[in-house]
PDB file of C-alpha atoms and ligand atoms in Angstrom:
ATOM      1  CA  MET A   1      25.141  11.676  -3.754  1.00 94.00           C
ATOM      2  CA  LEU A   2      21.661  10.640  -2.548  1.00 98.00           C
ATOM      3  CA  VAL A   3      20.279   7.125  -2.144  1.00 98.00           C
ATOM      4  CA  GLU A   4      16.637   6.500  -3.058  1.00 98.00           C
ATOM      5  CA  THR A   5      15.961   3.575  -0.720  1.00 98.00           C
ATOM      6  CA  HIS A   6      12.431   2.632  -1.840  1.00 98.00           C
ATOM      7  CA  VAL A   7      11.007   2.832  -5.345  1.00 98.00           C
ATOM      8  CA  HIS A   8       8.621   0.782  -7.510  1.00 98.00           C
ATOM      9  CA  LEU A   9      10.056   1.623 -10.931  1.00 98.00           C
ATOM     10  CA  GLY A  10       8.731  -1.638 -12.346  1.00 97.00           C
ATOM     11  CA  ASP A  11       5.228  -0.209 -11.992  1.00 97.00           C
ATOM     12  CA  PRO A  12       3.473   0.075 -15.383  1.00 97.00           C
ATOM     13  CA  GLN A  13       3.089   3.827 -14.727  1.00 98.00           C
ATOM     14  CA  PHE A  14       6.785   4.062 -15.687  1.00 98.00           C
ATOM     15  CA  ASP A  15       6.578   1.935 -18.831  1.00 97.00           C
ATOM     16  CA  ALA A  16       6.574   4.934 -21.169  1.00 98.00           C
ATOM     17  CA  ASP A  17       9.509   6.865 -19.704  1.00 98.00           C
ATOM     18  CA  ARG A  18      11.464   4.717 -17.207  1.00 97.00           C
ATOM     19  CA  GLU A  19      14.918   5.671 -18.492  1.00 97.00           C
ATOM     20  CA  GLU A  20      13.952   9.353 -18.609  1.00 98.00           C
ATOM     21  CA  VAL A  21      12.798   9.120 -14.971  1.00 98.00           C
ATOM     22  CA  LEU A  22      16.169   7.609 -14.039  1.00 98.00           C
ATOM     23  CA  ARG A  23      17.993  10.407 -15.846  1.00 98.00           C
ATOM     24  CA  ARG A  24      15.998  13.057 -13.976  1.00 98.00           C
ATOM     25  CA  ALA A  25      16.852  11.345 -10.680  1.00 98.00           C
ATOM     26  CA  ALA A  26      20.560  11.313 -11.575  1.00 98.00           C
ATOM     27  CA  GLN A  27      20.366  15.027 -12.405  1.00 98.00           C
ATOM     28  CA  ARG A  28      19.046  15.686  -8.880  1.00 97.00           C
ATOM     29  CA  GLY A  29      21.975  13.787  -7.362  1.00 97.00           C
ATOM     30  CA  VAL A  30      20.434  10.335  -6.909  1.00 98.00           C
ATOM     31  CA  GLY A  31      23.311   7.901  -7.369  1.00 97.00           C
ATOM     32  CA  LEU A  32      21.695   4.692  -6.159  1.00 98.00           C
ATOM     33  CA  LEU A  33      18.133   3.343  -6.108  1.00 98.00           C
ATOM     34  CA  VAL A  34      16.639   0.282  -4.427  1.00 98.00           C
ATOM     35  CA  GLU A  35      13.801  -1.239  -6.456  1.00 98.00           C
ATOM     36  CA  ILE A  36      11.191  -2.905  -4.238  1.00 98.00           C
ATOM     37  CA  ALA A  37       9.177  -5.940  -5.385  1.00 98.00           C
ATOM     38  CA  ASP A  38       5.827  -6.331  -3.608  1.00 96.00           C
ATOM     39  CA  SER A  39       4.834  -9.790  -4.749  1.00 95.00           C
ATOM     40  CA  PRO A  40       6.628 -12.874  -6.088  1.00 94.00           C
ATOM     41  CA  ARG A  41       5.140 -12.082  -9.503  1.00 95.00           C
ATOM     42  CA  ASP A  42       7.394  -8.971  -9.505  1.00 96.00           C
ATOM     43  CA  TRP A  43      10.608 -10.594  -8.255  1.00 96.00           C
ATOM     44  CA  ASP A  44      12.046 -11.391 -11.686  1.00 96.00           C
ATOM     45  CA  ARG A  45      11.153  -7.948 -13.006  1.00 97.00           C
ATOM     46  CA  ALA A  46      12.897  -6.213 -10.064  1.00 98.00           C
ATOM     47  CA  LEU A  47      16.005  -8.326 -10.462  1.00 97.00           C
ATOM     48  CA  ALA A  48      16.053  -7.688 -14.216  1.00 97.00           C
ATOM     49  CA  LEU A  49      15.832  -3.925 -13.613  1.00 97.00           C
ATOM     50  CA  ALA A  50      18.769  -4.056 -11.197  1.00 98.00           C
ATOM     51  CA  ARG A  51      20.768  -6.193 -13.633  1.00 97.00           C
ATOM     52  CA  ALA A  52      20.091  -3.674 -16.392  1.00 98.00           C
ATOM     53  CA  HIS A  53      21.498  -0.861 -14.151  1.00 97.00           C
ATOM     54  CA  PRO A  54      24.175  -2.597 -12.062  1.00 96.00           C
ATOM     55  CA  ASP A  55      25.999   0.674 -11.275  1.00 96.00           C
ATOM     56  CA  SER A  56      22.967   2.494  -9.910  1.00 97.00           C
ATOM     57  CA  MET A  57      20.327  -0.016  -8.848  1.00 98.00           C
ATOM     58  CA  ARG A  58      19.797  -2.786  -6.301  1.00 98.00           C
ATOM     59  CA  CYS A  59      16.594  -4.634  -5.442  1.00 98.00           C
ATOM     60  CA  ALA A  60      14.591  -6.083  -2.567  1.00 98.00           C
ATOM     61  CA  LEU A  61      12.254  -9.056  -2.963  1.00 97.00           C
ATOM     62  CA  GLY A  62       9.204  -9.141  -0.739  1.00 97.00           C
ATOM     63  CA  LEU A  63       5.592  -9.950  -0.031  1.00 97.00           C
ATOM     64  CA  HIS A  64       3.552  -6.816   0.703  1.00 97.00           C
ATOM     65  CA  PRO A  65       0.740  -7.282   3.258  1.00 97.00           C
ATOM     66  CA  TYR A  66      -1.702  -6.723   0.370  1.00 97.00           C
ATOM     67  CA  HIS A  67      -0.354  -9.994  -1.077  1.00 97.00           C
ATOM     68  CA  ALA A  68       0.156 -11.822   2.235  1.00 97.00           C
ATOM     69  CA  ASP A  69      -2.260 -14.581   1.162  1.00 96.00           C
ATOM     70  CA  GLU A  70       0.208 -15.508  -1.623  1.00 95.00           C
ATOM     71  CA  TRP A  71       2.720 -16.878   0.900  1.00 95.00           C
ATOM     72  CA  ARG A  72       4.079 -20.342  -0.042  1.00 94.00           C
ATOM     73  CA  PRO A  73       7.038 -22.199   1.523  1.00 92.00           C
ATOM     74  CA  GLU A  74       8.728 -22.235  -1.921  1.00 92.00           C
ATOM     75  CA  LEU A  75       9.266 -18.485  -1.537  1.00 92.00           C
ATOM     76  CA  ALA A  76      11.636 -18.992   1.386  1.00 90.00           C
ATOM     77  CA  ALA A  77      13.550 -21.606  -0.602  1.00 90.00           C
ATOM     78  CA  ARG A  78      13.778 -19.240  -3.547  1.00 90.00           C
ATOM     79  CA  LEU A  79      15.070 -16.403  -1.357  1.00 90.00           C
ATOM     80  CA  SER A  80      17.824 -18.498   0.134  1.00 85.00           C
ATOM     81  CA  ALA A  81      18.752 -19.999  -3.258  1.00 86.00           C
ATOM     82  CA  GLU A  82      18.836 -16.645  -5.048  1.00 82.00           C
ATOM     83  CA  ARG A  83      22.309 -15.452  -4.104  1.00 83.00           C
ATOM     84  CA  ASP A  84      22.809 -12.365  -6.185  1.00 93.00           C
ATOM     85  CA  PRO A  85      24.700  -9.394  -4.710  1.00 94.00           C
ATOM     86  CA  LEU A  86      22.168  -7.118  -6.414  1.00 97.00           C
ATOM     87  CA  ILE A  87      19.500  -8.428  -3.977  1.00 97.00           C
ATOM     88  CA  VAL A  88      20.161  -6.320  -0.893  1.00 97.00           C
ATOM     89  CA  ALA A  89      17.057  -6.936   1.268  1.00 98.00           C
ATOM     90  CA  VAL A  90      13.856  -8.871   1.832  1.00 97.00           C
ATOM     91  CA  GLY A  91      10.869  -6.570   1.452  1.00 96.00           C
ATOM     92  CA  GLU A  92       8.626  -5.016   1.462  1.00 98.00           C
ATOM     93  CA  ILE A  93       6.961  -7.160   4.086  1.00 98.00           C
ATOM     94  CA  GLY A  94       4.864  -6.182   7.089  1.00 98.00           C
ATOM     95  CA  LEU A  95       1.389  -5.367   8.346  1.00 98.00           C
ATOM     96  CA  ASP A  96      -1.300  -3.077   6.937  1.00 98.00           C
ATOM     97  CA  TYR A  97      -4.449  -2.545   9.032  1.00 97.00           C
ATOM     98  CA  PHE A  98      -5.838   0.316   6.961  1.00 95.00           C
ATOM     99  CA  VAL A  99      -9.388  -0.494   5.739  1.00 89.00           C
ATOM    100  CA  LYS A 100      -8.277  -0.861   2.109  1.00 91.00           C
ATOM    101  CA  CYS A 101      -6.215  -3.947   2.927  1.00 90.00           C
ATOM    102  CA  THR A 102      -8.643  -6.871   2.928  1.00 92.00           C
ATOM    103  CA  VAL A 103      -6.195  -9.664   3.849  1.00 96.00           C
ATOM    104  CA  PRO A 104      -7.133 -10.873   7.384  1.00 97.00           C
ATOM    105  CA  ARG A 105      -4.735  -9.786  10.113  1.00 97.00           C
ATOM    106  CA  ASP A 106      -3.888 -13.356  11.128  1.00 97.00           C
ATOM    107  CA  VAL A 107      -2.912 -14.191   7.548  1.00 97.00           C
ATOM    108  CA  GLN A 108      -0.753 -11.048   7.421  1.00 98.00           C
ATOM    109  CA  LYS A 109       0.995 -11.913  10.682  1.00 98.00           C
ATOM    110  CA  ASN A 110       1.680 -15.499   9.637  1.00 97.00           C
ATOM    111  CA  SER A 111       3.147 -14.471   6.285  1.00 97.00           C
ATOM    112  CA  PHE A 112       5.169 -11.684   7.904  1.00 98.00           C
ATOM    113  CA  ARG A 113       6.706 -14.122  10.419  1.00 98.00           C
ATOM    114  CA  ALA A 114       7.482 -16.586   7.619  1.00 97.00           C
ATOM    115  CA  MET A 115       9.230 -13.860   5.587  1.00 97.00           C
ATOM    116  CA  LEU A 116      11.158 -12.705   8.668  1.00 97.00           C
ATOM    117  CA  ALA A 117      12.422 -16.251   9.105  1.00 96.00           C
ATOM    118  CA  ALA A 118      13.353 -16.378   5.406  1.00 95.00           C
ATOM    119  CA  ALA A 119      15.239 -13.080   5.723  1.00 96.00           C
ATOM    120  CA  ALA A 120      17.155 -14.430   8.715  1.00 95.00           C
ATOM    121  CA  ASP A 121      18.089 -17.564   6.717  1.00 93.00           C
ATOM    122  CA  ALA A 122      19.227 -15.444   3.787  1.00 93.00           C
ATOM    123  CA  LYS A 123      21.096 -13.109   6.194  1.00 93.00           C
ATOM    124  CA  LEU A 124      19.499 -10.060   4.567  1.00 96.00           C
ATOM    125  CA  PRO A 125      18.125  -6.866   6.130  1.00 97.00           C
ATOM    126  CA  ILE A 126      14.379  -6.259   5.824  1.00 98.00           C
ATOM    127  CA  VAL A 127      12.223  -3.487   4.381  1.00 98.00           C
ATOM    128  CA  VAL A 128       9.108  -3.189   6.550  1.00 98.00           C
ATOM    129  CA  HIS A 129       5.765  -1.749   5.518  1.00 98.00           C
ATOM    130  CA  CYS A 130       3.545  -0.770   8.460  1.00 98.00           C
ATOM    131  CA  ARG A 131       0.270   1.092   8.298  1.00 97.00           C
ATOM    132  CA  ASP A 132      -1.858   1.579  11.438  1.00 97.00           C
ATOM    133  CA  ALA A 133      -0.266  -1.558  12.916  1.00 98.00           C
ATOM    134  CA  TYR A 134       2.684  -0.472  15.078  1.00 97.00           C
ATOM    135  CA  ALA A 135       1.158  -2.024  18.222  1.00 97.00           C
ATOM    136  CA  ASP A 136       1.362  -5.471  16.587  1.00 98.00           C
ATOM    137  CA  LEU A 137       4.485  -4.820  14.523  1.00 98.00           C
ATOM    138  CA  ILE A 138       6.923  -3.927  17.282  1.00 97.00           C
ATOM    139  CA  PRO A 139       6.374  -7.105  19.399  1.00 97.00           C
ATOM    140  CA  ILE A 140       6.802  -9.290  16.277  1.00 98.00           C
ATOM    141  CA  LEU A 141      10.062  -7.525  15.380  1.00 98.00           C
ATOM    142  CA  ARG A 142      11.207  -8.109  18.953  1.00 97.00           C
ATOM    143  CA  GLU A 143      10.622 -11.878  18.543  1.00 96.00           C
ATOM    144  CA  PHE A 144      13.108 -11.948  15.674  1.00 97.00           C
ATOM    145  CA  TYR A 145      15.575  -9.242  16.665  1.00 96.00           C
ATOM    146  CA  ALA A 146      16.412  -9.484  20.338  1.00 88.00           C
ATOM    147  CA  ARG A 147      18.929  -6.659  20.299  1.00 92.00           C
ATOM    148  CA  PRO A 148      20.250  -4.064  17.872  1.00 94.00           C
ATOM    149  CA  PRO A 149      23.116  -5.140  15.585  1.00 95.00           C
ATOM    150  CA  ALA A 150      26.674  -4.204  16.587  1.00 92.00           C
ATOM    151  CA  ALA A 151      26.780  -1.896  13.569  1.00 92.00           C
ATOM    152  CA  GLY A 152      24.252  -0.836  10.954  1.00 95.00           C
ATOM    153  CA  PHE A 153      20.600  -1.858  11.013  1.00 98.00           C
ATOM    154  CA  HIS A 154      18.391  -4.956  10.978  1.00 98.00           C
ATOM    155  CA  GLY A 155      16.279  -3.193   8.371  1.00 98.00           C
ATOM    156  CA  VAL A 156      14.148  -0.144   7.699  1.00 98.00           C
ATOM    157  CA  ILE A 157      10.608   0.839   8.629  1.00 98.00           C
ATOM    158  CA  HIS A 158       9.826   2.322   5.234  1.00 98.00           C
ATOM    159  CA  CYS A 159       7.550   5.371   5.045  1.00 98.00           C
ATOM    160  CA  PHE A 160       7.618   5.682   8.787  1.00 98.00           C
ATOM    161  CA  SER A 161       4.215   6.992   9.918  1.00 96.00           C
ATOM    162  CA  GLY A 162       4.035   6.124  13.613  1.00 97.00           C
ATOM    163  CA  THR A 163       4.192   8.189  16.771  1.00 97.00           C
ATOM    164  CA  GLU A 164       7.246   9.576  18.496  1.00 98.00           C
ATOM    165  CA  ALA A 165       7.205   6.559  20.841  1.00 98.00           C
ATOM    166  CA  ASP A 166       7.012   4.175  17.847  1.00 98.00           C
ATOM    167  CA  ALA A 167       9.984   5.951  16.245  1.00 98.00           C
ATOM    168  CA  VAL A 168      12.099   5.562  19.354  1.00 98.00           C
ATOM    169  CA  ALA A 169      11.052   1.910  19.821  1.00 97.00           C
ATOM    170  CA  CYS A 170      11.903   0.999  16.206  1.00 98.00           C
ATOM    171  CA  ARG A 171      15.230   2.859  16.363  1.00 98.00           C
ATOM    172  CA  ASP A 172      16.171   1.184  19.641  1.00 97.00           C
ATOM    173  CA  LEU A 173      15.410  -2.229  18.107  1.00 97.00           C
ATOM    174  CA  GLY A 174      18.024  -1.460  15.455  1.00 98.00           C
ATOM    175  CA  PHE A 175      15.847  -0.192  12.611  1.00 98.00           C
ATOM    176  CA  ALA A 176      16.288   2.753  10.293  1.00 98.00           C
ATOM    177  CA  LEU A 177      13.257   4.909   9.486  1.00 98.00           C
ATOM    178  CA  GLY A 178      12.381   5.753   5.873  1.00 98.00           C
ATOM    179  CA  VAL A 179      11.352   9.357   5.197  1.00 98.00           C
ATOM    180  CA  ASP A 180       9.297  10.260   2.133  1.00 97.00           C
ATOM    181  CA  GLY A 181       6.777  12.710   0.670  1.00 98.00           C
ATOM    182  CA  PRO A 182       4.526  13.056   3.742  1.00 97.00           C
ATOM    183  CA  VAL A 183       7.364  14.842   5.607  1.00 98.00           C
ATOM    184  CA  THR A 184       6.792  17.772   3.207  1.00 98.00           C
ATOM    185  CA  TYR A 185       3.047  18.113   3.927  1.00 97.00           C
ATOM    186  CA  PRO A 186       2.292  21.326   5.862  1.00 96.00           C
ATOM    187  CA  LYS A 187       0.036  19.560   8.389  1.00 96.00           C
ATOM    188  CA  ASN A 188       2.567  16.875   9.299  1.00 97.00           C
ATOM    189  CA  ASP A 189       4.232  18.491  12.329  1.00 98.00           C
ATOM    190  CA  PRO A 190       3.784  15.340  14.483  1.00 98.00           C
ATOM    191  CA  LEU A 191       5.724  13.256  11.930  1.00 98.00           C
ATOM    192  CA  ARG A 192       8.521  15.840  11.716  1.00 98.00           C
ATOM    193  CA  ALA A 193       8.719  15.939  15.529  1.00 98.00           C
ATOM    194  CA  ALA A 194       8.904  12.133  15.721  1.00 98.00           C
ATOM    195  CA  LEU A 195      11.712  12.006  13.137  1.00 98.00           C
ATOM    196  CA  LYS A 196      13.636  14.733  14.923  1.00 98.00           C
ATOM    197  CA  THR A 197      13.392  12.853  18.202  1.00 98.00           C
ATOM    198  CA  ALA A 198      14.532   9.616  16.533  1.00 98.00           C
ATOM    199  CA  GLY A 199      17.588  11.478  15.249  1.00 98.00           C
ATOM    200  CA  LEU A 200      19.527  11.792  12.011  1.00 98.00           C
ATOM    201  CA  ALA A 201      21.609   8.688  12.712  1.00 98.00           C
ATOM    202  CA  CYS A 202      18.689   6.368  11.835  1.00 98.00           C
ATOM    203  CA  LEU A 203      17.038   8.161   8.896  1.00 98.00           C
ATOM    204  CA  VAL A 204      17.108   7.289   5.189  1.00 98.00           C
ATOM    205  CA  LEU A 205      15.430   8.958   2.190  1.00 98.00           C
ATOM    206  CA  GLU A 206      12.909   7.302  -0.116  1.00 98.00           C
ATOM    207  CA  THR A 207       9.995   8.233  -2.385  1.00 98.00           C
ATOM    208  CA  ASP A 208       7.862   5.047  -2.678  1.00 98.00           C
ATOM    209  CA  SER A 209       7.280   6.194  -6.283  1.00 98.00           C
ATOM    210  CA  PRO A 210       4.873   6.151  -8.063  1.00 98.00           C
ATOM    211  CA  TYR A 211       3.019   6.721  -4.777  1.00 97.00           C
ATOM    212  CA  LEU A 212       3.264   9.434  -2.089  1.00 96.00           C
ATOM    213  CA  PRO A 213       4.292  12.534  -4.079  1.00 97.00           C
ATOM    214  CA  PRO A 214       5.742  15.393  -2.019  1.00 97.00           C
ATOM    215  CA  GLN A 215       3.909  18.692  -1.537  1.00 96.00           C
ATOM    216  CA  SER A 216       5.103  20.226  -4.840  1.00 95.00           C
ATOM    217  CA  SER A 217       3.518  17.451  -6.912  1.00 95.00           C
ATOM    218  CA  ARG A 218       0.550  16.227  -4.868  1.00 94.00           C
ATOM    219  CA  GLY A 219      -1.983  14.370  -6.976  1.00 94.00           C
ATOM    220  CA  LYS A 220       0.626  13.496  -9.612  1.00 97.00           C
ATOM    221  CA  ARG A 221       2.810  10.450 -10.224  1.00 97.00           C
ATOM    222  CA  ASN A 222       5.796  10.527  -7.889  1.00 98.00           C
ATOM    223  CA  GLU A 223       9.323   9.836  -9.129  1.00 98.00           C
ATOM    224  CA  PRO A 224      12.765   9.239  -7.562  1.00 98.00           C
ATOM    225  CA  ALA A 225      14.049  12.764  -8.328  1.00 98.00           C
ATOM    226  CA  ALA A 226      11.757  13.837  -5.462  1.00 98.00           C
ATOM    227  CA  VAL A 227      14.222  12.501  -2.863  1.00 98.00           C
ATOM    228  CA  ALA A 228      16.003  15.840  -3.295  1.00 98.00           C
ATOM    229  CA  GLU A 229      12.901  17.787  -2.197  1.00 97.00           C
ATOM    230  CA  ILE A 230      12.310  15.355   0.685  1.00 98.00           C
ATOM    231  CA  GLY A 231      15.952  15.742   1.762  1.00 98.00           C
ATOM    232  CA  GLU A 232      15.686  19.544   1.681  1.00 98.00           C
ATOM    233  CA  ARG A 233      12.586  19.503   3.892  1.00 98.00           C
ATOM    234  CA  LEU A 234      14.205  17.061   6.319  1.00 98.00           C
ATOM    235  CA  ALA A 235      17.354  19.214   6.447  1.00 98.00           C
ATOM    236  CA  ALA A 236      15.167  22.135   7.527  1.00 98.00           C
ATOM    237  CA  VAL A 237      13.699  19.973  10.320  1.00 98.00           C
ATOM    238  CA  PHE A 238      17.213  19.429  11.654  1.00 98.00           C
ATOM    239  CA  GLY A 239      18.385  22.956  10.874  1.00 98.00           C
ATOM    240  CA  ILE A 240      21.337  21.775   8.781  1.00 98.00           C
ATOM    241  CA  PRO A 241      22.379  22.294   5.132  1.00 98.00           C
ATOM    242  CA  ALA A 242      20.850  19.886   2.593  1.00 98.00           C
ATOM    243  CA  GLU A 243      24.347  18.630   1.663  1.00 98.00           C
ATOM    244  CA  GLU A 244      25.014  17.541   5.238  1.00 98.00           C
ATOM    245  CA  LEU A 245      21.615  15.818   5.438  1.00 98.00           C
ATOM    246  CA  GLY A 246      22.385  14.091   2.143  1.00 98.00           C
ATOM    247  CA  ARG A 247      25.739  12.798   3.373  1.00 98.00           C
ATOM    248  CA  ALA A 248      24.252  11.481   6.635  1.00 98.00           C
ATOM    249  CA  THR A 249      21.284   9.712   5.024  1.00 98.00           C
ATOM    250  CA  THR A 250      23.512   8.223   2.313  1.00 98.00           C
ATOM    251  CA  ARG A 251      25.876   6.861   4.959  1.00 98.00           C
ATOM    252  CA  ASN A 252      22.872   5.331   6.774  1.00 98.00           C
ATOM    253  CA  ALA A 253      21.497   3.812   3.564  1.00 98.00           C
ATOM    254  CA  ARG A 254      24.855   2.236   2.681  1.00 98.00           C
ATOM    255  CA  ALA A 255      25.036   0.721   6.176  1.00 98.00           C
ATOM    256  CA  LEU A 256      21.413  -0.450   5.955  1.00 98.00           C
ATOM    257  CA  PHE A 257      21.918  -2.348   2.689  1.00 98.00           C
ATOM    258  CA  ARG A 258      25.492  -3.350   3.615  1.00 96.00           C
ATOM    259  CA  LEU A 259      26.836  -1.791   0.455  1.00 93.00           C
ATOM    260  CA  ASP A 260      30.380  -1.271   1.731  1.00 81.00           C
ATOM    261  CA  SER A 261      31.096  -4.766   3.028  1.00 61.00           C
TER     262      SER A 261
HETATM  263 ZN1   ZN B   1       4.865   0.187   1.627  1.00 67.46          ZN
HETATM  264 ZN1   ZN B   2       6.511   0.541  -1.385  1.00 67.46          ZN
END
C-alpha cells in the first residue's frame, strides 16, 4: 500500500473526473491520500473531501507562500479550534523566492512564522513548501524546532528540491523529504544523489497533482496514480525492489502524519 502525501484534488482540473482519478490511484496501490489546502478559501473544501472519503483521505490546512498576504490572526484561532482527526497537518506553508511569486519576502517570512506558531499550538506536523529559499528556510525551522522529535518527524519538506547539504540539514532537524515527479526526470542526477545521501528513512512519496507530472506524462495533468511511477524510480536509486521502497515510504508517511497513534 502506498501513501500519496501531497495532492490538490480539490483543484478545478479534477472537477470532471475526481472519483475516476481516485479509482485509478487505488488500482496502482494508493491506499491513503493527503489533500493539501493552499489558502483559507480552500480549507472547507479540503475537509469536505476528506470527510467524503474517511477511509482513504486526510487533509492539511495551510497558507501557501503565494497567499502569504492573506494571513490573519483568526486563522490561528480556527486551526486550534478545528479539532478533527481528519486534519493531520498544517500546510502547505513556507517560502517561495522564485520570480513568479510576487509576495514580498518579509511578508512571506512573517506569515510562515505565524503559521509555525499556530501548528505548534495545534500540536500538528507541518507540510513545508520551499522554492529557492533554503538559506532562509532552515534557520527559521531551527527557531521553532530545536531538536528532532524522539520518534517520527516535525513535518515534511514537500517536493524537496535543495542540495545534498540542504537534504542532510532538513533531515537532521527532524524533517521528512517529499519525493515527486522531478525525481524521474533524466537530467535530475543531483536531486537523486541528494535523496540517496539523505537516506530512505526520511523519504515519503507524493505527486503534488495536478502539478509536476513525472517523465511519462510531462506536459499533462498529473494525478495521484503517478506515485507508483515515482516509487519505482526511487527504488532504482536505492537499488531495492519497488515493494520494499513502498513499505519504507508508507511507514515514514504514517509516522509523519501520526496515523498509528
Ligand atoms: Zn508546494
Ligand atoms: Zn502543493
